[in-house]
PDB file of C-alpha atoms in Angstrom:
ATOM      1  CA  MET A   1    -173.330 -69.350  50.339  1.00 57.00           C
ATOM      2  CA  LEU A   2    -176.843 -68.030  50.509  1.00 60.00           C
ATOM      3  CA  ASP A   3    -178.328 -70.259  48.039  1.00 63.00           C
ATOM      4  CA  THR A   4    -176.959 -73.219  49.941  1.00 64.00           C
ATOM      5  CA  LEU A   5    -178.509 -72.011  53.080  1.00 66.00           C
ATOM      6  CA  ALA A   6    -181.768 -71.259  51.249  1.00 66.00           C
ATOM      7  CA  SER A   7    -181.858 -74.905  50.042  1.00 68.00           C
ATOM      8  CA  GLY A   8    -181.081 -76.250  53.320  1.00 73.00           C
ATOM      9  CA  PHE A   9    -184.120 -74.180  54.553  1.00 75.00           C
ATOM     10  CA  VAL A  10    -186.362 -76.068  52.186  1.00 75.00           C
ATOM     11  CA  ILE A  11    -185.536 -79.397  53.293  1.00 79.00           C
ATOM     12  CA  GLY A  12    -184.939 -78.297  56.926  1.00 84.00           C
ATOM     13  CA  ALA A  13    -188.447 -76.917  57.141  1.00 84.00           C
ATOM     14  CA  ALA A  14    -189.845 -80.056  55.907  1.00 83.00           C
ATOM     15  CA  TYR A  15    -187.891 -82.149  58.389  1.00 88.00           C
ATOM     16  CA  ALA A  16    -189.285 -79.800  60.947  1.00 90.00           C
ATOM     17  CA  SER A  17    -192.820 -80.296  59.753  1.00 89.00           C
ATOM     18  CA  LEU A  18    -192.340 -84.178  59.861  1.00 91.00           C
ATOM     19  CA  GLY A  19    -190.655 -83.723  63.340  1.00 92.00           C
ATOM     20  CA  LEU A  20    -193.782 -81.785  64.390  1.00 92.00           C
ATOM     21  CA  CYS A  21    -196.236 -84.451  63.492  1.00 90.00           C
ATOM     22  CA  ILE A  22    -193.930 -87.040  65.439  1.00 92.00           C
ATOM     23  CA  THR A  23    -194.138 -84.605  68.547  1.00 91.00           C
ATOM     24  CA  LEU A  24    -197.692 -84.234  68.248  1.00 88.00           C
ATOM     25  CA  LEU A  25    -198.192 -87.928  68.452  1.00 88.00           C
ATOM     26  CA  SER A  26    -195.991 -88.315  71.272  1.00 86.00           C
ATOM     27  CA  ARG A  27    -197.697 -85.626  73.331  1.00 82.00           C
ATOM     28  CA  MET A  28    -201.286 -86.613  72.492  1.00 79.00           C
ATOM     29  CA  GLY A  29    -201.196 -90.138  71.411  1.00 75.00           C
ATOM     30  CA  GLY A  30    -198.195 -91.508  73.822  1.00 79.00           C
ATOM     31  CA  VAL A  31    -196.359 -93.010  70.795  1.00 86.00           C
ATOM     32  CA  VAL A  32    -193.088 -92.482  68.820  1.00 89.00           C
ATOM     33  CA  ASN A  33    -194.539 -92.771  65.401  1.00 90.00           C
ATOM     34  CA  PHE A  34    -191.862 -94.416  63.136  1.00 92.00           C
ATOM     35  CA  ALA A  35    -194.404 -94.627  60.475  1.00 92.00           C
ATOM     36  CA  GLN A  36    -194.818 -91.019  59.913  1.00 92.00           C
ATOM     37  CA  THR A  37    -193.009 -90.766  56.618  1.00 92.00           C
ATOM     38  CA  ALA A  38    -194.420 -94.137  55.371  1.00 92.00           C
ATOM     39  CA  ILE A  39    -197.932 -92.683  56.012  1.00 94.00           C
ATOM     40  CA  GLY A  40    -197.013 -89.313  54.302  1.00 92.00           C
ATOM     41  CA  LEU A  41    -195.742 -91.251  51.146  1.00 92.00           C
ATOM     42  CA  PHE A  42    -199.079 -92.601  50.456  1.00 92.00           C
ATOM     43  CA  GLY A  43    -200.367 -89.231  49.816  1.00 92.00           C
ATOM     44  CA  SER A  44    -197.414 -87.725  48.197  1.00 90.00           C
ATOM     45  CA  TYR A  45    -197.175 -90.554  45.630  1.00 91.00           C
ATOM     46  CA  THR A  46    -200.930 -90.464  45.091  1.00 91.00           C
ATOM     47  CA  PHE A  47    -200.290 -86.920  44.114  1.00 90.00           C
ATOM     48  CA  LEU A  48    -197.548 -87.921  41.654  1.00 88.00           C
ATOM     49  CA  VAL A  49    -199.935 -90.540  40.060  1.00 89.00           C
ATOM     50  CA  LEU A  50    -202.671 -88.097  39.602  1.00 90.00           C
ATOM     51  CA  SER A  51    -200.352 -85.319  38.373  1.00 85.00           C
ATOM     52  CA  ASP A  52    -199.191 -87.685  35.644  1.00 84.00           C
ATOM     53  CA  SER A  53    -202.812 -88.158  34.590  1.00 85.00           C
ATOM     54  CA  SER A  54    -203.348 -84.572  34.061  1.00 82.00           C
ATOM     55  CA  THR A  55    -205.331 -83.879  37.291  1.00 85.00           C
ATOM     56  CA  PRO A  56    -204.940 -80.135  38.226  1.00 89.00           C
ATOM     57  CA  LEU A  57    -201.998 -80.058  40.650  1.00 85.00           C
ATOM     58  CA  TRP A  58    -204.004 -78.192  43.537  1.00 86.00           C
ATOM     59  CA  LEU A  59    -206.814 -81.106  43.399  1.00 91.00           C
ATOM     60  CA  ALA A  60    -204.066 -83.880  43.196  1.00 89.00           C
ATOM     61  CA  ALA A  61    -202.362 -82.369  46.201  1.00 89.00           C
ATOM     62  CA  MET A  62    -205.574 -82.120  48.071  1.00 92.00           C
ATOM     63  CA  ILE A  63    -206.428 -85.671  47.396  1.00 93.00           C
ATOM     64  CA  GLY A  64    -203.009 -86.668  48.405  1.00 92.00           C
ATOM     65  CA  VAL A  65    -203.351 -85.083  51.836  1.00 93.00           C
ATOM     66  CA  ILE A  66    -206.708 -86.824  52.216  1.00 94.00           C
ATOM     67  CA  ILE A  67    -205.272 -90.143  51.512  1.00 95.00           C
ATOM     68  CA  SER A  68    -202.471 -89.787  54.058  1.00 95.00           C
ATOM     69  CA  GLY A  69    -205.134 -88.539  56.461  1.00 94.00           C
ATOM     70  CA  LEU A  70    -207.265 -91.749  56.020  1.00 95.00           C
ATOM     71  CA  VAL A  71    -204.340 -93.798  56.220  1.00 95.00           C
ATOM     72  CA  GLY A  72    -203.445 -92.131  59.640  1.00 94.00           C
ATOM     73  CA  ALA A  73    -206.883 -92.534  60.671  1.00 94.00           C
ATOM     74  CA  PHE A  74    -206.533 -96.270  60.062  1.00 95.00           C
ATOM     75  CA  SER A  75    -203.382 -96.563  62.028  1.00 94.00           C
ATOM     76  CA  GLY A  76    -205.080 -94.431  64.790  1.00 91.00           C
ATOM     77  CA  LEU A  77    -207.975 -96.988  64.722  1.00 92.00           C
ATOM     78  CA  ILE A  78    -205.416 -99.961  65.368  1.00 92.00           C
ATOM     79  CA  MET A  79    -204.029 -98.270  68.136  1.00 88.00           C
ATOM     80  CA  ALA A  80    -207.318 -97.301  69.773  1.00 83.00           C
ATOM     81  CA  ARG A  81    -208.873-100.711  69.234  1.00 84.00           C
ATOM     82  CA  TRP A  82    -206.004-102.915  70.457  1.00 86.00           C
ATOM     83  CA  PHE A  83    -203.220-100.716  72.103  1.00 84.00           C
ATOM     84  CA  ASN A  84    -205.077 -97.742  73.745  1.00 75.00           C
ATOM     85  CA  ASN A  85    -204.050 -98.904  77.337  1.00 75.00           C
ATOM     86  CA  SER A  86    -200.459-100.076  76.336  1.00 79.00           C
ATOM     87  CA  ASP A  87    -197.192 -98.383  77.457  1.00 80.00           C
ATOM     88  CA  ILE A  88    -195.327 -96.052  75.015  1.00 80.00           C
ATOM     89  CA  GLY A  89    -192.743 -98.938  74.214  1.00 82.00           C
ATOM     90  CA  THR A  90    -195.492-101.243  72.972  1.00 86.00           C
ATOM     91  CA  ARG A  91    -197.278 -98.540  71.063  1.00 86.00           C
ATOM     92  CA  SER A  92    -193.853 -97.509  69.424  1.00 86.00           C
ATOM     93  CA  SER A  93    -193.361-101.045  68.515  1.00 89.00           C
ATOM     94  CA  VAL A  94    -196.683-101.087  66.912  1.00 91.00           C
ATOM     95  CA  ALA A  95    -195.757 -98.122  64.895  1.00 92.00           C
ATOM     96  CA  ILE A  96    -192.614 -99.988  63.607  1.00 92.00           C
ATOM     97  CA  ALA A  97    -194.575-102.673  62.515  1.00 93.00           C
ATOM     98  CA  LEU A  98    -196.983-100.240  60.636  1.00 93.00           C
ATOM     99  CA  MET A  99    -193.931 -98.641  59.101  1.00 93.00           C
ATOM    100  CA  ILE A 100    -192.645-101.883  57.595  1.00 92.00           C
ATOM    101  CA  GLY A 101    -196.248-102.847  56.457  1.00 93.00           C
ATOM    102  CA  PHE A 102    -197.052 -99.330  54.794  1.00 93.00           C
ATOM    103  CA  LEU A 103    -193.599 -99.358  53.061  1.00 91.00           C
ATOM    104  CA  SER A 104    -194.181-102.921  51.791  1.00 91.00           C
ATOM    105  CA  ILE A 105    -197.646-101.930  50.460  1.00 92.00           C
ATOM    106  CA  GLY A 106    -196.527 -98.671  49.250  1.00 90.00           C
ATOM    107  CA  THR A 107    -193.588-100.091  47.302  1.00 89.00           C
ATOM    108  CA  ARG A 108    -195.864-102.610  45.739  1.00 89.00           C
ATOM    109  CA  LEU A 109    -198.475-100.238  44.619  1.00 89.00           C
ATOM    110  CA  PHE A 110    -196.193 -97.315  43.516  1.00 88.00           C
ATOM    111  CA  GLY A 111    -192.840 -99.253  42.566  1.00 84.00           C
ATOM    112  CA  ASP A 112    -189.497 -98.118  43.732  1.00 80.00           C
ATOM    113  CA  SER A 113    -188.331 -96.148  40.353  1.00 81.00           C
ATOM    114  CA  PRO A 114    -187.510 -92.480  40.720  1.00 79.00           C
ATOM    115  CA  ARG A 115    -190.358 -90.198  39.773  1.00 79.00           C
ATOM    116  CA  GLN A 116    -190.211 -86.777  38.250  1.00 78.00           C
ATOM    117  CA  ALA A 117    -192.409 -84.331  40.198  1.00 77.00           C
ATOM    118  CA  PRO A 118    -193.914 -81.111  39.016  1.00 78.00           C
ATOM    119  CA  ALA A 119    -193.089 -77.830  40.567  1.00 73.00           C
ATOM    120  CA  LEU A 120    -196.129 -77.101  43.058  1.00 70.00           C
ATOM    121  CA  PHE A 121    -195.234 -73.759  44.552  1.00 67.00           C
ATOM    122  CA  GLU A 122    -193.732 -71.686  41.438  1.00 62.00           C
ATOM    123  CA  GLN A 123    -196.169 -68.911  42.285  1.00 60.00           C
ATOM    124  CA  LEU A 124    -194.702 -68.283  45.737  1.00 59.00           C
ATOM    125  CA  SER A 125    -191.213 -67.603  44.699  1.00 60.00           C
ATOM    126  CA  LEU A 126    -189.626 -64.217  45.916  1.00 58.00           C
ATOM    127  CA  THR A 127    -186.554 -62.180  45.401  1.00 60.00           C
ATOM    128  CA  LEU A 128    -184.703 -60.547  48.382  1.00 55.00           C
ATOM    129  CA  GLY A 129    -181.873 -58.926  47.200  1.00 56.00           C
ATOM    130  CA  ASN A 130    -179.553 -61.030  44.968  1.00 59.00           C
ATOM    131  CA  VAL A 131    -180.939 -64.070  46.437  1.00 56.00           C
ATOM    132  CA  ASN A 132    -184.162 -65.831  44.549  1.00 60.00           C
ATOM    133  CA  LEU A 133    -186.298 -67.665  47.222  1.00 61.00           C
ATOM    134  CA  ASP A 134    -187.843 -70.638  45.599  1.00 62.00           C
ATOM    135  CA  GLY A 135    -191.588 -71.046  46.200  1.00 62.00           C
ATOM    136  CA  GLY A 136    -190.687 -74.623  48.064  1.00 62.00           C
ATOM    137  CA  LEU A 137    -188.898 -72.630  50.605  1.00 64.00           C
ATOM    138  CA  VAL A 138    -191.663 -70.125  51.095  1.00 70.00           C
ATOM    139  CA  ALA A 139    -194.346 -72.840  51.320  1.00 72.00           C
ATOM    140  CA  SER A 140    -191.976 -75.023  53.576  1.00 74.00           C
ATOM    141  CA  LEU A 141    -191.023 -72.278  55.922  1.00 77.00           C
ATOM    142  CA  LEU A 142    -194.508 -70.981  56.096  1.00 79.00           C
ATOM    143  CA  LEU A 143    -195.925 -74.553  56.910  1.00 80.00           C
ATOM    144  CA  SER A 144    -193.277 -75.551  59.542  1.00 85.00           C
ATOM    145  CA  VAL A 145    -193.557 -72.086  61.478  1.00 85.00           C
ATOM    146  CA  LEU A 146    -197.367 -72.231  61.387  1.00 87.00           C
ATOM    147  CA  LEU A 147    -197.557 -75.755  62.490  1.00 85.00           C
ATOM    148  CA  ALA A 148    -195.321 -75.045  65.474  1.00 89.00           C
ATOM    149  CA  ALA A 149    -197.219 -71.939  66.708  1.00 89.00           C
ATOM    150  CA  SER A 150    -200.561 -73.550  65.996  1.00 87.00           C
ATOM    151  CA  LEU A 151    -199.984 -76.712  67.831  1.00 85.00           C
ATOM    152  CA  ASP A 152    -198.155 -75.301  70.676  1.00 85.00           C
ATOM    153  CA  ARG A 153    -201.053 -72.656  71.207  1.00 85.00           C
ATOM    154  CA  PHE A 154    -203.670 -75.292  70.675  1.00 82.00           C
ATOM    155  CA  ILE A 155    -202.349 -78.051  73.155  1.00 80.00           C
ATOM    156  CA  ASN A 156    -200.980 -75.644  75.947  1.00 78.00           C
ATOM    157  CA  LYS A 157    -203.857 -72.740  75.802  1.00 77.00           C
ATOM    158  CA  THR A 158    -207.040 -74.595  74.773  1.00 76.00           C
ATOM    159  CA  HIS A 159    -209.468 -76.556  76.961  1.00 70.00           C
ATOM    160  CA  ILE A 160    -209.602 -79.302  74.163  1.00 68.00           C
ATOM    161  CA  GLY A 161    -205.670 -79.412  74.075  1.00 70.00           C
ATOM    162  CA  ILE A 162    -205.472 -79.785  77.881  1.00 69.00           C
ATOM    163  CA  ARG A 163    -208.009 -82.597  77.735  1.00 66.00           C
ATOM    164  CA  LEU A 164    -206.115 -84.282  74.854  1.00 66.00           C
ATOM    165  CA  GLN A 165    -202.973 -84.311  77.116  1.00 65.00           C
ATOM    166  CA  ALA A 166    -204.956 -85.798  79.983  1.00 62.00           C
ATOM    167  CA  PHE A 167    -205.984 -88.549  77.554  1.00 61.00           C
ATOM    168  CA  ALA A 168    -202.322 -89.302  76.404  1.00 60.00           C
ATOM    169  CA  ALA A 169    -201.265 -89.316  80.032  1.00 59.00           C
ATOM    170  CA  LYS A 170    -203.808 -91.730  81.380  1.00 61.00           C
ATOM    171  CA  PRO A 171    -206.314 -93.292  78.568  1.00 59.00           C
ATOM    172  CA  THR A 172    -208.346 -95.299  80.874  1.00 58.00           C
ATOM    173  CA  THR A 173    -208.952 -92.367  83.391  1.00 57.00           C
ATOM    174  CA  ALA A 174    -209.652 -89.907  80.402  1.00 58.00           C
ATOM    175  CA  GLU A 175    -212.408 -92.385  79.232  1.00 60.00           C
ATOM    176  CA  LEU A 176    -213.906 -92.461  82.795  1.00 58.00           C
ATOM    177  CA  ILE A 177    -214.279 -88.666  82.955  1.00 56.00           C
ATOM    178  CA  GLY A 178    -216.081 -88.421  79.670  1.00 61.00           C
ATOM    179  CA  ILE A 179    -213.017 -87.921  77.149  1.00 61.00           C
ATOM    180  CA  PRO A 180    -213.637 -90.065  74.037  1.00 65.00           C
ATOM    181  CA  SER A 181    -210.225 -91.327  73.997  1.00 69.00           C
ATOM    182  CA  LYS A 182    -210.652 -93.709  70.918  1.00 77.00           C
ATOM    183  CA  LYS A 183    -212.063 -91.119  68.632  1.00 80.00           C
ATOM    184  CA  LEU A 184    -209.515 -88.529  69.630  1.00 79.00           C
ATOM    185  CA  THR A 185    -206.764 -91.193  68.893  1.00 81.00           C
ATOM    186  CA  ILE A 186    -208.057 -91.699  65.462  1.00 87.00           C
ATOM    187  CA  LEU A 187    -208.529 -87.917  64.955  1.00 86.00           C
ATOM    188  CA  ILE A 188    -205.054 -86.970  66.147  1.00 86.00           C
ATOM    189  CA  TRP A 189    -203.525 -89.753  63.841  1.00 91.00           C
ATOM    190  CA  SER A 190    -205.398 -88.606  60.903  1.00 93.00           C
ATOM    191  CA  ILE A 191    -204.339 -84.959  61.381  1.00 90.00           C
ATOM    192  CA  ALA A 192    -200.715 -86.102  61.737  1.00 91.00           C
ATOM    193  CA  GLY A 193    -201.162 -88.146  58.427  1.00 92.00           C
ATOM    194  CA  GLY A 194    -202.325 -85.203  56.371  1.00 91.00           C
ATOM    195  CA  MET A 195    -199.779 -82.906  57.688  1.00 90.00           C
ATOM    196  CA  SER A 196    -196.806 -85.557  57.102  1.00 91.00           C
ATOM    197  CA  ALA A 197    -198.223 -85.791  53.352  1.00 91.00           C
ATOM    198  CA  LEU A 198    -197.967 -81.874  52.898  1.00 87.00           C
ATOM    199  CA  ALA A 199    -194.506 -81.837  54.225  1.00 85.00           C
ATOM    200  CA  MET A 200    -193.488 -84.825  51.779  1.00 86.00           C
ATOM    201  CA  LEU A 201    -195.136 -82.996  48.889  1.00 85.00           C
ATOM    202  CA  ILE A 202    -193.026 -80.042  49.541  1.00 80.00           C
ATOM    203  CA  ILE A 203    -189.855 -82.245  49.667  1.00 79.00           C
ATOM    204  CA  ILE A 204    -190.651 -84.076  46.493  1.00 81.00           C
ATOM    205  CA  THR A 205    -191.648 -81.069  44.446  1.00 78.00           C
ATOM    206  CA  SER A 206    -188.627 -79.034  45.510  1.00 70.00           C
ATOM    207  CA  SER A 207    -185.221 -80.521  46.307  1.00 58.00           C
ATOM    208  CA  ALA A 208    -185.726 -84.176  46.006  1.00 50.00           C
ATOM    209  CA  ARG A 209    -187.768 -84.601  42.587  1.00 51.00           C
ATOM    210  CA  ASN A 210    -185.937 -87.745  41.493  1.00 58.00           C
ATOM    211  CA  ALA A 211    -185.948 -89.577  44.880  1.00 68.00           C
ATOM    212  CA  ASN A 212    -187.455 -92.877  45.043  1.00 81.00           C
ATOM    213  CA  TYR A 213    -189.834 -94.537  47.457  1.00 83.00           C
ATOM    214  CA  ALA A 214    -187.373 -96.184  49.795  1.00 80.00           C
ATOM    215  CA  SER A 215    -184.896 -93.267  49.987  1.00 81.00           C
ATOM    216  CA  LEU A 216    -187.839 -90.854  50.900  1.00 84.00           C
ATOM    217  CA  SER A 217    -188.785 -93.259  53.519  1.00 85.00           C
ATOM    218  CA  LEU A 218    -185.426 -92.723  55.323  1.00 85.00           C
ATOM    219  CA  LEU A 219    -186.564 -89.053  55.890  1.00 87.00           C
ATOM    220  CA  ILE A 220    -187.936 -90.518  59.157  1.00 89.00           C
ATOM    221  CA  ILE A 221    -184.583 -90.393  60.532  1.00 88.00           C
ATOM    222  CA  PRO A 222    -183.925 -86.577  60.345  1.00 88.00           C
ATOM    223  CA  ALA A 223    -187.598 -86.031  61.442  1.00 90.00           C
ATOM    224  CA  LEU A 224    -186.893 -88.207  64.436  1.00 90.00           C
ATOM    225  CA  CYS A 225    -183.773 -86.261  65.213  1.00 89.00           C
ATOM    226  CA  ALA A 226    -185.658 -82.942  64.897  1.00 90.00           C
ATOM    227  CA  ALA A 227    -188.227 -84.411  67.413  1.00 91.00           C
ATOM    228  CA  LEU A 228    -185.485 -85.423  69.811  1.00 89.00           C
ATOM    229  CA  ILE A 229    -184.117 -81.976  69.891  1.00 89.00           C
ATOM    230  CA  GLY A 230    -187.602 -80.937  71.311  1.00 89.00           C
ATOM    231  CA  ALA A 231    -187.465 -83.996  73.609  1.00 85.00           C
ATOM    232  CA  PHE A 232    -190.498 -85.173  71.861  1.00 88.00           C
ATOM    233  CA  HIS A 233    -192.508 -82.376  73.735  1.00 87.00           C
ATOM    234  CA  ASN A 234    -191.470 -78.746  72.576  1.00 90.00           C
ATOM    235  CA  PHE A 235    -192.748 -77.801  69.264  1.00 92.00           C
ATOM    236  CA  TYR A 236    -190.470 -74.781  68.773  1.00 91.00           C
ATOM    237  CA  TRP A 237    -187.366 -76.756  69.661  1.00 91.00           C
ATOM    238  CA  THR A 238    -188.357 -79.339  67.239  1.00 92.00           C
ATOM    239  CA  LEU A 239    -188.844 -76.662  64.595  1.00 91.00           C
ATOM    240  CA  ILE A 240    -185.200 -75.216  65.259  1.00 91.00           C
ATOM    241  CA  GLY A 241    -183.821 -78.630  65.270  1.00 90.00           C
ATOM    242  CA  GLY A 242    -185.425 -79.427  61.697  1.00 89.00           C
ATOM    243  CA  LEU A 243    -184.093 -76.269  60.350  1.00 88.00           C
ATOM    244  CA  ALA A 244    -180.670 -76.733  61.783  1.00 86.00           C
ATOM    245  CA  PHE A 245    -180.460 -80.304  60.242  1.00 86.00           C
ATOM    246  CA  GLY A 246    -181.374 -78.872  56.834  1.00 84.00           C
ATOM    247  CA  MET A 247    -178.971 -76.232  56.836  1.00 83.00           C
ATOM    248  CA  LEU A 248    -176.109 -78.590  58.102  1.00 83.00           C
ATOM    249  CA  GLU A 249    -176.945 -81.218  55.322  1.00 81.00           C
ATOM    250  CA  ALA A 250    -176.989 -78.573  52.713  1.00 79.00           C
ATOM    251  CA  LEU A 251    -173.365 -77.282  53.691  1.00 79.00           C
ATOM    252  CA  ILE A 252    -172.044 -80.842  53.733  1.00 80.00           C
ATOM    253  CA  LEU A 253    -173.612 -81.608  50.491  1.00 74.00           C
ATOM    254  CA  SER A 254    -172.194 -78.438  48.980  1.00 75.00           C
ATOM    255  CA  ASN A 255    -168.706 -79.804  49.637  1.00 75.00           C
ATOM    256  CA  ALA A 256    -167.445 -82.441  47.276  1.00 73.00           C
ATOM    257  CA  LEU A 257    -165.029 -83.961  49.640  1.00 74.00           C
ATOM    258  CA  VAL A 258    -167.611 -84.880  52.406  1.00 72.00           C
ATOM    259  CA  ALA A 259    -170.869 -84.793  50.432  1.00 71.00           C
ATOM    260  CA  ALA A 260    -171.150 -88.571  50.269  1.00 71.00           C
ATOM    261  CA  TYR A 261    -171.338 -88.741  54.017  1.00 70.00           C
ATOM    262  CA  ALA A 262    -174.217 -86.062  54.533  1.00 70.00           C
ATOM    263  CA  GLN A 263    -176.658 -88.691  55.650  1.00 70.00           C
ATOM    264  CA  THR A 264    -174.187 -89.856  58.426  1.00 74.00           C
ATOM    265  CA  ILE A 265    -174.399 -86.853  60.594  1.00 75.00           C
ATOM    266  CA  TYR A 266    -177.735 -88.132  62.203  1.00 75.00           C
ATOM    267  CA  LEU A 267    -176.008 -91.146  64.324  1.00 75.00           C
ATOM    268  CA  PRO A 268    -173.629 -88.774  66.281  1.00 78.00           C
ATOM    269  CA  VAL A 269    -176.231 -86.196  66.751  1.00 76.00           C
ATOM    270  CA  ILE A 270    -178.437 -88.790  68.222  1.00 76.00           C
ATOM    271  CA  LEU A 271    -175.724 -90.252  70.455  1.00 79.00           C
ATOM    272  CA  ILE A 272    -174.913 -86.617  71.699  1.00 79.00           C
ATOM    273  CA  ILE A 273    -178.282 -85.669  72.421  1.00 74.00           C
ATOM    274  CA  LEU A 274    -178.925 -88.877  74.399  1.00 72.00           C
ATOM    275  CA  LEU A 275    -175.698 -88.628  76.328  1.00 75.00           C
ATOM    276  CA  TRP A 276    -176.656 -84.906  77.200  1.00 72.00           C
ATOM    277  CA  THR A 277    -180.041 -85.657  78.213  1.00 67.00           C
ATOM    278  CA  LYS A 278    -179.043 -88.514  80.353  1.00 64.00           C
ATOM    279  CA  ARG A 279    -176.078 -86.492  81.982  1.00 61.00           C
ATOM    280  CA  LYS A 280    -178.016 -85.710  85.155  1.00 57.00           C
ATOM    281  CA  ASP A 281    -178.893 -89.303  85.965  1.00 52.00           C
ATOM    282  CA  LYS A 282    -175.055 -90.321  85.294  1.00 50.00           C
ATOM    283  CA  TRP A 283    -173.974 -87.527  87.590  1.00 48.00           C
ATOM    284  CA  ASP A 284    -176.600 -88.101  90.349  1.00 50.00           C
ATOM    285  CA  GLY A 285    -175.686 -91.938  90.329  1.00 47.00           C
ATOM    286  CA  GLN A 286    -171.800 -91.011  90.724  1.00 45.00           C
ATOM    287  CA  ARG A 287    -172.576 -88.677  93.568  1.00 44.00           C
ATOM    288  CA  ALA A 288    -174.837 -91.324  95.366  1.00 45.00           C
TER     289      ALA A 288
END
C-alpha cells in the first residue's frame, strides 16, 4: 500500500508541477495554456536523444530544459506580438493551436515509438523504515513544493510579481505606466516552458519510461485538472490537487479490475469541480 502511494506521489507531484506552470501563465499571462505539455515534451525528448548519444545525463537534461524554455519563449513571442490585448478566450484558443502545431512537429521530429529513458535521479533515493523512496519521488516532490512556495511568494510578496499581475489584468494600461508587457510575456512563457520540461523529465525517467510521444502529451489533462483545483489562481491548491490525482490514479492502477479505467477519472472530477464552482451563480439565479 505504501509503495503504491509512493508511486502515486511521483506522478502526482509531476502533475502538480505542470499544473503550477499552467497556473503561472493564467495569473501572469491571462491564458489557459493547453500547450504546456507539448512545450515540455520538446525538451524531454531532446534529453532522450542526447542521452542515447552518450551525452552526460545532467548536460542532456540542462539542454532539454533550455530547449523547452526557447520553445516557450517563441510561444510567448507569438502571444505578445499578435494577441497581447486579446481576451482570455482568444489567447487560450491560440494556445490550443500551438498545442496542435507543436505535437505535429514533435511527432515528426522524434517519432511516436516508445523510448526507454535512463534513470536520472538514482542518487536521490531514500529509505524510510521499510519503504524505499525512489529518486524520482524525491526530485518530483522537491520540485513541486519548491515551485508552489516560490511562485506564491514571488507573485504575492514581491514588487515585480505585483507588477506582473497588473500586466496580466490590463496589458495596455501596464504598457502606459512603463511595464514592458511584451518582454514579460516572453519571459513568463520561457520560464513555464523550462519548468514543464523538468516535470516531464521526472515523469519519463520514473514511472512512465516506455510511454510514447502521443500518450505523454495527454498529461495536459491531469495538469489542467490540478490547475482547476486551484481555480487557475492558487498555487498551493494546485499542488494539493496534483498530488491527490496522482495517488488516486495509483490506487486505481493497483486494482486489476478497474486499472483499465484509470484515465477516465478526470472527466467526472472536472464536471464536479465546475458544478461546485458555479453553484453560487445557480442558487443566486433561483433566489432571484
